Amino acid sequence: MPTQLIRNPVHPEQLTLVQQVFDATCAEHGIDKASADGEALALILVNSLQKGSAEKEQLEALAGALIQTR
């Protein structure tokens, strides 16, 4: 039987948080929000939020680590 991934619902205030981290990261690193890198960043941030990373510092650290591997 396949393992089911647990994803928590995202609340409006959490979306605002993700949007802030996404916007700041894109602006700081010159990422076009509509580019493949921008889309990948958004997807990873939302998935991380759904898996429990709900603190701004956690999401910023994740975004920073992703930029370093880019």
JSON list of C-alpha atoms in Angstrom, two decimals:
[
{"chain": "A", "resi": 1, "resn": "MET", "atom": "CA", "xyz": [0.00, 0.00, 0.00]},
{"chain": "A", "resi": 2, "resn": "PRO", "atom": "CA", "xyz": [1.49, 3.42, -0.96]},
{"chain": "A", "resi": 3, "resn": "THR", "atom": "CA", "xyz": [2.39, 5.84, 1.78]},
{"chain": "A", "resi": 4, "resn": "GLN", "atom": "CA", "xyz": [0.02, 8.79, 1.96]},
{"chain": "A", "resi": 5, "resn": "LEU", "atom": "CA", "xyz": [1.60, 12.22, 2.25]},
{"chain": "A", "resi": 6, "resn": "ILE", "atom": "CA", "xyz": [0.10, 14.35, 4.98]},
{"chain": "A", "resi": 7, "resn": "ARG", "atom": "CA", "xyz": [-0.55, 17.91, 3.93]},
{"chain": "A", "resi": 8, "resn": "ASN", "atom": "CA", "xyz": [-2.12, 20.43, 6.24]},
{"chain": "A", "resi": 9, "resn": "PRO", "atom": "CA", "xyz": [-4.51, 23.04, 4.86]},
{"chain": "A", "resi": 10, "resn": "VAL", "atom": "CA", "xyz": [-3.06, 26.49, 4.26]},
{"chain": "A", "resi": 11, "resn": "HIS", "atom": "CA", "xyz": [-4.81, 29.38, 5.98]},
{"chain": "A", "resi": 12, "resn": "PRO", "atom": "CA", "xyz": [-5.01, 32.93, 4.57]},
{"chain": "A", "resi": 13, "resn": "GLU", "atom": "CA", "xyz": [-2.50, 34.35, 7.07]},
{"chain": "A", "resi": 14, "resn": "GLN", "atom": "CA", "xyz": [-0.07, 31.59, 6.14]},
{"chain": "A", "resi": 15, "resn": "LEU", "atom": "CA", "xyz": [-0.46, 32.45, 2.46]},
{"chain": "A", "resi": 16, "resn": "THR", "atom": "CA", "xyz": [0.41, 36.03, 3.33]},
{"chain": "A", "resi": 17, "resn": "LEU", "atom": "CA", "xyz": [3.55, 34.80, 5.09]},
{"chain": "A", "resi": 18, "resn": "VAL", "atom": "CA", "xyz": [4.60, 32.66, 2.12]},
{"chain": "A", "resi": 19, "resn": "GLN", "atom": "CA", "xyz": [3.93, 35.57, -0.25]},
{"chain": "A", "resi": 20, "resn": "GLN", "atom": "CA", "xyz": [6.14, 37.86, 1.85]},
{"chain": "A", "resi": 21, "resn": "VAL", "atom": "CA", "xyz": [9.02, 35.37, 1.91]},
{"chain": "A", "resi": 22, "resn": "PHE", "atom": "CA", "xyz": [8.59, 34.63, -1.80]},
{"chain": "A", "resi": 23, "resn": "ASP", "atom": "CA", "xyz": [8.49, 38.32, -2.79]},
{"chain": "A", "resi": 24, "resn": "ALA", "atom": "CA", "xyz": [11.50, 39.22, -0.64]},
{"chain": "A", "resi": 25, "resn": "THR", "atom": "CA", "xyz": [13.56, 36.28, -1.91]},
{"chain": "A", "resi": 26, "resn": "CYS", "atom": "CA", "xyz": [12.74, 37.01, -5.55]},
{"chain": "A", "resi": 27, "resn": "ALA", "atom": "CA", "xyz": [13.56, 40.71, -5.15]},
{"chain": "A", "resi": 28, "resn": "GLU", "atom": "CA", "xyz": [16.79, 40.08, -3.26]},
{"chain": "A", "resi": 29, "resn": "HIS", "atom": "CA", "xyz": [18.11, 37.51, -5.72]},
{"chain": "A", "resi": 30, "resn": "GLY", "atom": "CA", "xyz": [16.71, 38.89, -8.98]},
{"chain": "A", "resi": 31, "resn": "ILE", "atom": "CA", "xyz": [14.37, 35.96, -9.60]},
{"chain": "A", "resi": 32, "resn": "ASP", "atom": "CA", "xyz": [11.53, 36.51, -12.07]},
{"chain": "A", "resi": 33, "resn": "LYS", "atom": "CA", "xyz": [8.44, 35.33, -10.22]},
{"chain": "A", "resi": 34, "resn": "ALA", "atom": "CA", "xyz": [7.00, 33.76, -13.38]},
{"chain": "A", "resi": 35, "resn": "SER", "atom": "CA", "xyz": [10.23, 31.91, -14.24]},
{"chain": "A", "resi": 36, "resn": "ALA", "atom": "CA", "xyz": [10.88, 28.23, -13.61]},
{"chain": "A", "resi": 37, "resn": "ASP", "atom": "CA", "xyz": [13.00, 29.19, -10.58]},
{"chain": "A", "resi": 38, "resn": "GLY", "atom": "CA", "xyz": [10.22, 31.39, -9.23]},
{"chain": "A", "resi": 39, "resn": "GLU", "atom": "CA", "xyz": [7.61, 28.68, -9.67]},
{"chain": "A", "resi": 40, "resn": "ALA", "atom": "CA", "xyz": [9.86, 26.09, -8.05]},
{"chain": "A", "resi": 41, "resn": "LEU", "atom": "CA", "xyz": [10.52, 28.38, -5.09]},
{"chain": "A", "resi": 42, "resn": "ALA", "atom": "CA", "xyz": [6.80, 29.04, -4.61]},
{"chain": "A", "resi": 43, "resn": "LEU", "atom": "CA", "xyz": [5.98, 25.34, -4.77]},
{"chain": "A", "resi": 44, "resn": "ILE", "atom": "CA", "xyz": [8.67, 24.40, -2.28]},
{"chain": "A", "resi": 45, "resn": "LEU", "atom": "CA", "xyz": [7.63, 27.14, 0.15]},
{"chain": "A", "resi": 46, "resn": "VAL", "atom": "CA", "xyz": [3.96, 26.09, 0.06]},
{"chain": "A", "resi": 47, "resn": "ASN", "atom": "CA", "xyz": [4.83, 22.40, 0.41]},
{"chain": "A", "resi": 48, "resn": "SER", "atom": "CA", "xyz": [7.09, 23.17, 3.36]},
{"chain": "A", "resi": 49, "resn": "LEU", "atom": "CA", "xyz": [4.34, 25.19, 4.98]},
{"chain": "A", "resi": 50, "resn": "GLN", "atom": "CA", "xyz": [1.91, 22.31, 4.54]},
{"chain": "A", "resi": 51, "resn": "LYS", "atom": "CA", "xyz": [4.38, 19.95, 6.17]},
{"chain": "A", "resi": 52, "resn": "GLY", "atom": "CA", "xyz": [4.75, 22.12, 9.27]},
{"chain": "A", "resi": 53, "resn": "SER", "atom": "CA", "xyz": [7.30, 24.86, 8.56]},
{"chain": "A", "resi": 54, "resn": "ALA", "atom": "CA", "xyz": [5.01, 27.71, 9.59]},
{"chain": "A", "resi": 55, "resn": "GLU", "atom": "CA", "xyz": [7.57, 30.17, 10.98]},
{"chain": "A", "resi": 56, "resn": "LYS", "atom": "CA", "xyz": [8.87, 33.02, 8.87]},
{"chain": "A", "resi": 57, "resn": "GLU", "atom": "CA", "xyz": [12.46, 32.30, 9.90]},
{"chain": "A", "resi": 58, "resn": "GLN", "atom": "CA", "xyz": [12.16, 28.67, 8.80]},
{"chain": "A", "resi": 59, "resn": "LEU", "atom": "CA", "xyz": [10.80, 29.64, 5.40]},
{"chain": "A", "resi": 60, "resn": "GLU", "atom": "CA", "xyz": [13.45, 32.34, 4.93]},
{"chain": "A", "resi": 61, "resn": "ALA", "atom": "CA", "xyz": [16.20, 29.87, 5.82]},
{"chain": "A", "resi": 62, "resn": "LEU", "atom": "CA", "xyz": [14.78, 27.34, 3.38]},
{"chain": "A", "resi": 63, "resn": "ALA", "atom": "CA", "xyz": [14.56, 29.95, 0.61]},
{"chain": "A", "resi": 64, "resn": "GLY", "atom": "CA", "xyz": [18.14, 31.01, 1.31]},
{"chain": "A", "resi": 65, "resn": "ALA", "atom": "CA", "xyz": [19.37, 27.41, 1.16]},
{"chain": "A", "resi": 66, "resn": "LEU", "atom": "CA", "xyz": [17.53, 26.86, -2.13]},
{"chain": "A", "resi": 67, "resn": "ILE", "atom": "CA", "xyz": [19.14, 29.95, -3.63]},
{"chain": "A", "resi": 68, "resn": "GLN", "atom": "CA", "xyz": [22.59, 28.68, -2.65]},
{"chain": "A", "resi": 69, "resn": "THR", "atom": "CA", "xyz": [22.01, 25.42, -4.57]},
{"chain": "A", "resi": 70, "resn": "ARG", "atom": "CA", "xyz": [20.64, 27.19, -7.65]}
]
